[in-house]
Tab-separated table of C-alpha atoms in Angstrom:
chain	number	residue	atom	x	y	z
A	1	MET	CA	0.155	-0.209	0.227
A	2	THR	CA	1.078	3.674	-1.125
A	3	SER	CA	1.230	5.868	1.761
A	4	ASP	CA	0.056	9.539	1.469
A	5	SER	CA	3.371	10.803	1.272
A	6	ASP	CA	4.458	8.604	-1.286
A	7	LEU	CA	1.512	9.397	-3.341
A	8	LEU	CA	1.777	13.077	-2.964
A	9	TRP	CA	5.132	12.842	-4.491
A	10	LEU	CA	3.855	10.660	-7.039
A	11	ARG	CA	1.344	13.551	-8.000
A	12	CYS	CA	3.695	15.831	-7.818
A	13	ALA	CA	6.058	14.217	-10.125
A	14	HIS	CA	2.455	13.845	-12.090
A	15	LEU	CA	2.592	17.489	-12.485
A	16	GLY	CA	6.165	17.876	-13.341
A	17	ARG	CA	5.667	15.220	-16.243
A	18	VAL	CA	2.680	17.122	-17.615
A	19	LEU	CA	3.810	20.640	-17.539
A	20	LEU	CA	5.898	21.006	-20.822
A	21	PRO	CA	3.552	18.731	-22.956
A	22	LEU	CA	0.859	21.436	-21.910
A	23	VAL	CA	2.904	24.439	-22.277
A	24	ASP	CA	4.166	23.314	-25.716
A	25	GLN	CA	0.702	23.347	-27.025
A	26	ASP	CA	1.136	27.106	-27.596
A	27	PRO	CA	3.471	27.302	-30.830
A	28	GLY	CA	7.048	28.880	-30.032
A	29	GLN	CA	7.181	27.456	-26.737
A	30	ARG	CA	9.588	24.627	-27.093
A	31	ALA	CA	11.629	25.932	-29.648
A	32	ASP	CA	11.663	29.275	-26.923
A	33	ARG	CA	12.522	27.090	-24.204
A	34	ARG	CA	15.174	25.279	-26.015
A	35	LYS	CA	16.950	28.026	-27.402
A	36	ASN	CA	17.145	29.380	-23.828
A	37	LEU	CA	18.345	26.150	-22.818
A	38	ARG	CA	21.343	25.926	-25.380
A	39	THR	CA	22.073	29.709	-24.483
A	40	TRP	CA	22.565	28.736	-20.862
A	41	GLY	CA	24.965	25.488	-21.828
A	42	ILE	CA	21.809	22.990	-20.840
A	43	ASP	CA	21.849	20.138	-22.932
A	44	GLU	CA	17.905	20.413	-24.264
A	45	GLU	CA	16.715	16.645	-23.200
A	46	VAL	CA	18.641	17.321	-19.502
A	47	GLY	CA	17.292	20.589	-19.145
A	48	GLU	CA	13.674	19.515	-20.035
A	49	ARG	CA	13.929	16.522	-17.135
A	50	LEU	CA	14.735	19.363	-14.596
A	51	ILE	CA	12.482	21.424	-15.271
A	52	GLU	CA	10.180	18.361	-14.748
A	53	ILE	CA	11.587	17.777	-11.242
A	54	PHE	CA	11.873	21.467	-10.319
A	55	THR	CA	8.182	21.538	-10.885
A	56	ALA	CA	7.694	18.268	-8.834
A	57	ILE	CA	10.361	19.757	-6.360
A	58	THR	CA	8.651	22.883	-6.024
A	59	ALA	CA	5.117	21.427	-5.827
A	60	HIS	CA	5.823	19.082	-2.888
A	61	ALA	CA	7.662	21.330	-0.890
A	62	VAL	CA	4.722	23.836	-0.925
A	63	ALA	CA	2.089	21.232	-0.511
A	64	VAL	CA	4.749	19.788	2.554
A	65	ASP	CA	4.786	23.592	3.927
A	66	ALA	CA	0.831	23.844	3.579
A	67	SER	CA	0.550	20.271	5.216
A	68	MET	CA	-1.441	19.233	2.486
A	69	SER	CA	-2.470	15.805	1.346
A	70	ALA	CA	-2.363	13.914	-1.921
A	71	ALA	CA	-5.792	14.359	-2.382
A	72	GLU	CA	-5.618	18.222	-1.359
A	73	LEU	CA	-2.986	18.897	-3.938
A	74	ASP	CA	-5.760	19.442	-6.744
A	75	ASN	CA	-6.633	22.491	-4.976
A	76	LEU	CA	-2.961	23.788	-4.756
A	77	PRO	CA	-3.202	26.786	-7.229
A	78	LEU	CA	-0.142	27.001	-9.864
A	79	ASP	CA	0.634	30.668	-9.189
A	80	THR	CA	1.696	29.561	-5.633
A	81	VAL	CA	4.229	26.917	-7.120
A	82	ALA	CA	5.193	29.240	-9.738
A	83	ASP	CA	6.039	31.943	-6.760
A	84	ALA	CA	7.689	28.927	-4.918
A	85	ALA	CA	9.821	28.189	-8.066
A	86	THR	CA	11.841	31.346	-7.899
A	87	GLY	CA	10.945	32.359	-4.361
A	88	LYS	CA	12.459	29.501	-2.228
A	89	ARG	CA	15.967	28.850	-2.277
A	90	ASP	CA	17.080	25.272	-3.853
A	91	PHE	CA	18.064	23.642	-0.336
A	92	GLN	CA	14.467	24.669	0.952
A	93	LEU	CA	13.108	22.721	-1.922
A	94	LEU	CA	14.505	20.022	-1.000
A	95	ALA	CA	13.275	19.993	2.691
A	96	GLY	CA	10.906	17.246	3.192
A	97	LEU	CA	11.425	15.051	-0.460
A	98	PRO	CA	10.891	10.845	0.140
A	99	ALA	CA	13.686	8.994	1.309
A	100	THR	CA	13.605	6.617	-1.770
A	101	PHE	CA	11.569	7.053	-4.733
A	102	THR	CA	9.504	3.986	-6.950
A	103	ASP	CA	10.630	5.560	-10.259
A	104	GLY	CA	14.547	5.743	-10.691
A	105	ARG	CA	14.327	8.371	-13.005
A	106	ASP	CA	12.909	10.627	-10.410
A	107	GLU	CA	15.657	9.607	-8.123
A	108	GLN	CA	18.264	10.326	-10.138
A	109	ALA	CA	16.875	13.731	-11.495
A	110	VAL	CA	16.089	14.459	-7.547
A	111	ASN	CA	20.010	13.690	-6.867
A	112	LEU	CA	20.836	15.707	-9.767
A	113	PHE	CA	19.062	18.716	-8.216
A	114	ARG	CA	20.543	17.860	-5.217
A	115	LEU	CA	23.997	18.132	-6.490
A	116	SER	CA	23.154	21.352	-8.381
A	117	ALA	CA	22.148	22.948	-5.497
A	118	TYR	CA	24.894	21.996	-3.260
A	119	GLU	CA	27.586	22.562	-5.438
A	120	GLY	CA	27.279	26.151	-5.733
A	121	GLY	CA	28.791	28.115	-8.627
A	122	GLN	CA	27.903	27.554	-12.599
A	123	ALA	CA	25.449	24.767	-11.145
A	124	SER	CA	23.626	26.922	-8.454
A	125	ARG	CA	23.440	29.368	-11.608
A	126	ARG	CA	21.940	26.845	-13.923
A	127	LEU	CA	19.325	26.194	-10.872
A	128	PHE	CA	18.219	29.855	-10.974
A	129	GLN	CA	17.865	29.755	-15.096
A	130	LEU	CA	15.645	26.608	-14.413
A	131	SER	CA	13.374	28.485	-12.008
A	132	ARG	CA	12.597	30.739	-14.522
A	133	GLU	CA	11.628	28.355	-16.784
A	134	VAL	CA	9.315	26.825	-14.327
A	135	ARG	CA	7.932	29.878	-13.312
A	136	HIS	CA	6.584	30.852	-17.102
A	137	ALA	CA	5.649	27.841	-17.906
A	138	LEU	CA	3.408	27.250	-15.175
A	139	MET	CA	2.432	31.303	-15.332
A	140	LEU	CA	1.515	30.354	-18.764
A	141	LEU	CA	-0.692	27.254	-18.124
A	142	ALA	CA	-2.226	29.292	-14.978
A	143	GLY	CA	-2.569	32.293	-17.621
A	144	ARG	CA	-4.605	29.696	-20.165
A	145	SER	CA	-7.344	29.051	-17.735
A	146	ALA	CA	-10.972	30.208	-17.478
A	147	LEU	CA	-10.727	30.517	-13.674
A	148	PRO	CA	-8.957	33.394	-11.567
A	149	TYR	CA	-6.906	30.778	-9.926
A	150	ALA	CA	-5.888	27.617	-11.850
A	151	THR	CA	-4.766	24.624	-10.264
A	152	CYS	CA	-2.677	21.651	-10.185
A	153	GLY	CA	-6.129	19.886	-10.278
A	154	ASP	CA	-6.931	22.054	-13.654
A	155	ALA	CA	-3.719	20.694	-15.075
A	156	PHE	CA	-4.276	17.189	-14.158
A	157	ARG	CA	-7.334	17.529	-15.997
A	158	ARG	CA	-6.431	19.281	-19.210
A	159	ALA	CA	-3.695	16.585	-19.174
A	160	SER	CA	-6.341	13.821	-19.219
A	161	GLU	CA	-8.400	15.796	-21.515
A	162	ASN	CA	-5.405	15.885	-24.304
A	163	ALA	CA	-4.090	12.705	-23.276
A	164	VAL	CA	-0.936	14.156	-21.693
A	165	GLY	CA	1.025	11.889	-19.541
A	166	THR	CA	-1.643	9.187	-19.602
A	167	ASP	CA	0.668	6.492	-19.137
A	168	ASP	CA	1.140	7.766	-15.210
A	169	ALA	CA	-0.521	5.649	-12.880
A	170	THR	CA	-1.161	9.013	-10.859
A	171	GLY	CA	-2.500	10.713	-13.630
A	172	GLY	CA	-6.533	11.737	-13.766
A	173	ASP	CA	-8.486	13.308	-11.271
A	174	ASP	CA	-8.219	10.627	-8.778
A	175	PRO	CA	-5.323	11.011	-5.940
């Protein structure tokens, strides 16, 4: 049986996985993001995976700070996650993460994020640049909503409607 803290992480990881495909529905977004990554000297594939995990880590940190359950994550406003992406220090985002991950890719990406956060210098600068991309993507997605405060649940529903990230067992509206 999966604990609520593990389920919370899985939901946050799902948000990270669906973010870029949803944002990339706007013409030019992917090309602009990839141009930025190249300009910063970040491999496109690695950079996009770091954006995914940065999103997951940030959503998780906000949810843990607010003592949210996995089921309550749907109510978390995207702009709150976006603010945390640039408003919290890298090491603050790491607090409360699971000790182990069921998905080896998540564990590897979290470890790369940790290494970058504690390494300092150019690695920290890259995380700062990626935080801006995360914020931009989340705000763009939030801005598409007809609702005044788009939530993570809205992103999950939109991803489900557009068959984005449907291979993830945590997709859809169920926690």
